[in-house]
Coordinates of C-alpha atoms in Angstrom, one line a residue:
X377 CA 144.8 139.1 97.9
X378 CA 147.2 139.0 100.1
X379 CA 148.1 136.3 102.7
X380 CA 147.7 136.2 106.3
X381 CA 149.2 134.2 108.7
X382 CA 147.3 134.1 112.1
X383 CA 149.3 133.0 115.5
X384 CA 147.5 132.0 118.7
X385 CA 149.5 131.9 121.8
X386 CA 148.5 129.8 125.2
X387 CA 150.7 129.4 127.9
X388 CA 150.4 127.3 131.3
X389 CA 152.2 129.1 133.9
X390 CA 151.9 132.0 136.3
X391 CA 153.8 135.2 136.4
X392 CA 154.0 134.7 140.1
X393 CA 156.6 131.8 139.5
X394 CA 154.6 129.2 142.0
X395 CA 154.3 127.3 138.9
X396 CA 157.0 124.3 138.9
X397 CA 156.8 124.2 134.6
X398 CA 155.6 127.2 132.1
X399 CA 155.0 126.0 128.4
X400 CA 154.4 128.6 126.0
X401 CA 152.4 127.2 122.7
X402 CA 152.1 129.1 119.5
X403 CA 149.4 128.0 116.8
X404 CA 149.8 128.8 113.4
X405 CA 147.2 129.1 110.9
X406 CA 146.7 130.1 107.3
X407 CA 143.3 132.3 106.9
X408 CA 143.2 130.8 103.5
X409 CA 142.1 127.5 104.8
X410 CA 139.3 127.9 106.4
X411 CA 138.1 126.0 109.2
X412 CA 134.4 126.6 109.7
X413 CA 133.1 123.4 108.7
X414 CA 135.5 121.5 111.3
X415 CA 133.4 124.7 113.6
X416 CA 130.2 123.3 112.5
X417 CA 130.9 120.0 113.3
X418 CA 132.2 120.4 117.2
X419 CA 129.1 121.7 118.0
X420 CA 126.5 119.8 116.7
X421 CA 128.1 117.1 118.1
X422 CA 127.7 118.7 121.5
X423 CA 124.3 119.4 120.5
X424 CA 123.3 115.7 120.0
X425 CA 125.2 114.6 123.0
X426 CA 123.0 117.6 125.4
X427 CA 126.3 118.9 126.4
X428 CA 127.4 122.6 126.6
X429 CA 129.0 125.4 123.7
X430 CA 130.9 127.0 126.2
X431 CA 134.2 128.6 125.5
X432 CA 136.8 125.5 125.5
X433 CA 139.1 125.8 129.0
X434 CA 141.2 123.1 129.9
X435 CA 142.0 123.6 133.4
X436 CA 138.7 123.6 134.9
X437 CA 137.1 121.5 132.2
X438 CA 140.0 118.9 134.1
X439 CA 139.3 119.8 137.3
X440 CA 135.4 120.8 137.0
X441 CA 135.9 124.1 137.8
X442 CA 134.0 127.5 136.7
X443 CA 131.5 126.7 134.0
X444 CA 132.3 123.3 134.2
X445 CA 131.1 123.3 137.6
X446 CA 128.2 121.5 137.0
X447 CA 128.6 118.9 135.1
X448 CA 129.5 115.1 135.7
X449 CA 133.2 113.5 135.0
X450 CA 131.7 111.6 132.1
X451 CA 130.3 114.7 130.6
X452 CA 133.4 116.8 130.4
X453 CA 135.4 113.5 129.6
X454 CA 132.7 113.6 126.3
X455 CA 133.6 117.5 125.8
X456 CA 136.9 116.9 125.9
X457 CA 137.2 114.1 123.3
X458 CA 134.9 116.2 121.3
X459 CA 137.1 118.9 121.0
X460 CA 140.4 116.6 120.9
X461 CA 138.3 115.8 117.3
X462 CA 137.7 118.9 116.4
X463 CA 141.3 119.7 116.6
X464 CA 142.5 116.6 114.7
X465 CA 140.6 118.1 111.4
X466 CA 141.7 121.8 111.6
X467 CA 144.5 122.7 108.8
X468 CA 147.3 124.3 111.5
X469 CA 150.5 124.0 112.7
X470 CA 151.7 123.9 116.7
X471 CA 155.1 124.4 118.2
X472 CA 155.1 124.5 122.1
X473 CA 158.0 125.6 124.3
X474 CA 159.3 124.0 127.7
X475 CA 160.3 125.8 130.9
X476 CA 161.2 124.7 134.3
X477 CA 161.1 127.6 136.8
X478 CA 164.0 126.6 138.8
X479 CA 166.4 126.9 135.4
X480 CA 166.1 130.4 135.9
X481 CA 167.0 133.6 138.2
X482 CA 164.3 135.9 137.7
X483 CA 161.7 136.4 134.7
X484 CA 163.7 138.7 132.9
X485 CA 166.1 135.1 131.8
X486 CA 162.5 133.6 131.4
X487 CA 161.5 135.9 128.9
X488 CA 165.2 136.3 127.1
X489 CA 164.9 133.0 126.8
X490 CA 161.6 132.6 125.1
X491 CA 162.4 135.6 123.1
X492 CA 165.4 133.2 121.7
X493 CA 163.6 129.7 121.7
X494 CA 160.2 131.7 119.2
X495 CA 163.5 133.4 116.9
X496 CA 165.4 130.1 116.1
X497 CA 161.8 128.5 114.9
X498 CA 161.0 131.8 112.9
X499 CA 164.5 131.6 111.2
X500 CA 164.4 128.0 111.0
X501 CA 160.8 128.2 108.7
X502 CA 161.8 131.5 107.8
X503 CA 160.5 130.6 103.9
X504 CA 157.3 129.8 105.0
X505 CA 156.9 132.2 107.3
X506 CA 158.0 135.8 104.6
X507 CA 155.6 133.8 102.6
X508 CA 152.6 135.2 104.1
X509 CA 152.1 139.5 103.6
X510 CA 150.9 139.8 106.9
X511 CA 151.9 137.9 110.2
X512 CA 148.9 138.9 112.7
X513 CA 149.6 137.7 116.8
X514 CA 146.6 137.0 118.9
X515 CA 147.2 137.1 122.6
X516 CA 144.9 138.2 125.5
X517 CA 146.2 136.8 128.4
X518 CA 148.0 140.0 129.1
X519 CA 151.2 139.0 131.0
X520 CA 154.0 140.7 130.3
X521 CA 156.6 138.0 129.8
X522 CA 155.3 136.8 126.7
X523 CA 154.5 139.8 125.6
X524 CA 158.0 141.4 125.4
X525 CA 159.3 138.0 124.0
X526 CA 157.1 138.3 121.1
X527 CA 157.5 141.9 120.9
X528 CA 160.9 141.3 120.5
X529 CA 161.1 138.0 118.1
X530 CA 158.2 138.4 115.8
X531 CA 158.2 141.6 115.1
X532 CA 162.0 141.7 114.6
X533 CA 162.6 138.9 112.4
X534 CA 159.2 139.3 110.1
X535 CA 158.9 142.8 110.6
X536 CA 156.6 143.4 107.7
X537 CA 153.1 143.4 108.8
X538 CA 153.2 142.1 111.6
X539 CA 150.2 143.6 114.1
X540 CA 149.0 142.6 117.7
X541 CA 145.0 141.8 117.7
X542 CA 142.5 140.6 119.6
X543 CA 139.7 138.3 119.4
X544 CA 137.6 139.4 116.7
X545 CA 135.0 136.2 115.4
X546 CA 134.1 133.2 116.2
X547 CA 137.0 131.1 113.9
X548 CA 140.3 132.7 116.0
X549 CA 138.0 132.5 119.4
X550 CA 138.2 129.0 119.1
X551 CA 141.9 128.5 117.8
X552 CA 142.5 130.7 120.7
X553 CA 141.0 128.0 122.3
X554 CA 142.8 125.4 120.4
X555 CA 146.3 126.5 121.7
X556 CA 145.0 126.6 125.3
X557 CA 144.0 122.8 124.1
X558 CA 147.7 121.4 123.1
X559 CA 149.2 123.3 125.6
X560 CA 147.3 121.2 128.7
X561 CA 148.4 118.3 126.3
X562 CA 151.8 118.9 126.3
X563 CA 152.2 120.0 129.6
X564 CA 150.8 116.7 130.9
X565 CA 153.3 114.9 128.6
X566 CA 155.9 116.9 131.1
X567 CA 154.2 115.4 134.2
X568 CA 153.7 112.3 133.0
X569 CA 157.3 112.4 132.6
X570 CA 158.2 113.7 135.8
X571 CA 156.1 111.2 137.3
X572 CA 153.8 113.9 138.7
X573 CA 151.0 112.6 136.5
X574 CA 147.9 113.4 139.3
X575 CA 145.1 111.1 139.0
X576 CA 142.5 113.4 137.2
X577 CA 144.7 113.0 134.3
X578 CA 144.3 109.5 134.2
X579 CA 140.9 109.8 134.7
X580 CA 140.9 111.6 131.1
X581 CA 143.9 109.9 129.7
X582 CA 143.7 106.8 131.1
X583 CA 147.8 106.9 132.4
X584 CA 150.9 107.6 130.2
X585 CA 150.9 104.5 127.5
X586 CA 147.3 105.3 126.1
X587 CA 148.2 109.0 126.7
X588 CA 151.0 108.9 124.6
X589 CA 148.9 106.3 121.6
X590 CA 146.6 108.3 121.6
X591 CA 146.0 111.9 122.7
X592 CA 149.8 112.8 122.6
X593 CA 150.0 110.9 118.8
X594 CA 147.1 113.4 117.7
X595 CA 148.2 116.9 119.0
X596 CA 152.0 115.8 117.3
X597 CA 150.5 115.3 114.2
X598 CA 150.3 118.7 113.6
X599 CA 153.3 120.5 114.9
X600 CA 155.9 121.9 113.2
X601 CA 158.1 120.1 112.5
X602 CA 161.9 120.6 114.3
X603 CA 164.7 120.8 111.9
X604 CA 168.4 120.5 112.5

């Protein structure tokens, strides 16, 4: 049976250039390692707490927008904690790239930097990536700079069996939400360290100390190891 690796992609930032930071997160999942039990456990926690089983989206959850508009702070904090616990149980790896928009004259230069960064990760862990027969990239948000960076790096370095796909199952759907969550955790770190952490962040994470000790430490346990 062919070995398949899925790469789920999410970003924080906007194509209009208004955001101060741009983050890109890649989540890697060996399809041979099932996450079905973790998904079932997560959804059962939501049901027991009488919380809605809706697609997880960090930004509206934290700010109480869209599908979370009718939920109070305690409910949204519980949903974030449940999802964090879900992520901790998953057989995944991830990496996040952080860019300060002011350092790039235009989106073309940002795209090229992303391409180089993705390529470097692939090359540094080439044995891992080449152990798979197929690599499937899941990215739906449609930002051209991300799509171009992915195409130029993944397709060039991992030329065999690379395809880009949309979500096709609940498992895929949940893992894209995991990429969203990890991107938000890494963005929170950037903002806390720049002393830009908001009061809303503090309500969810408890300030930079508890954030690093709990939320960040837990997320970073899944981070792909850096190589020299």
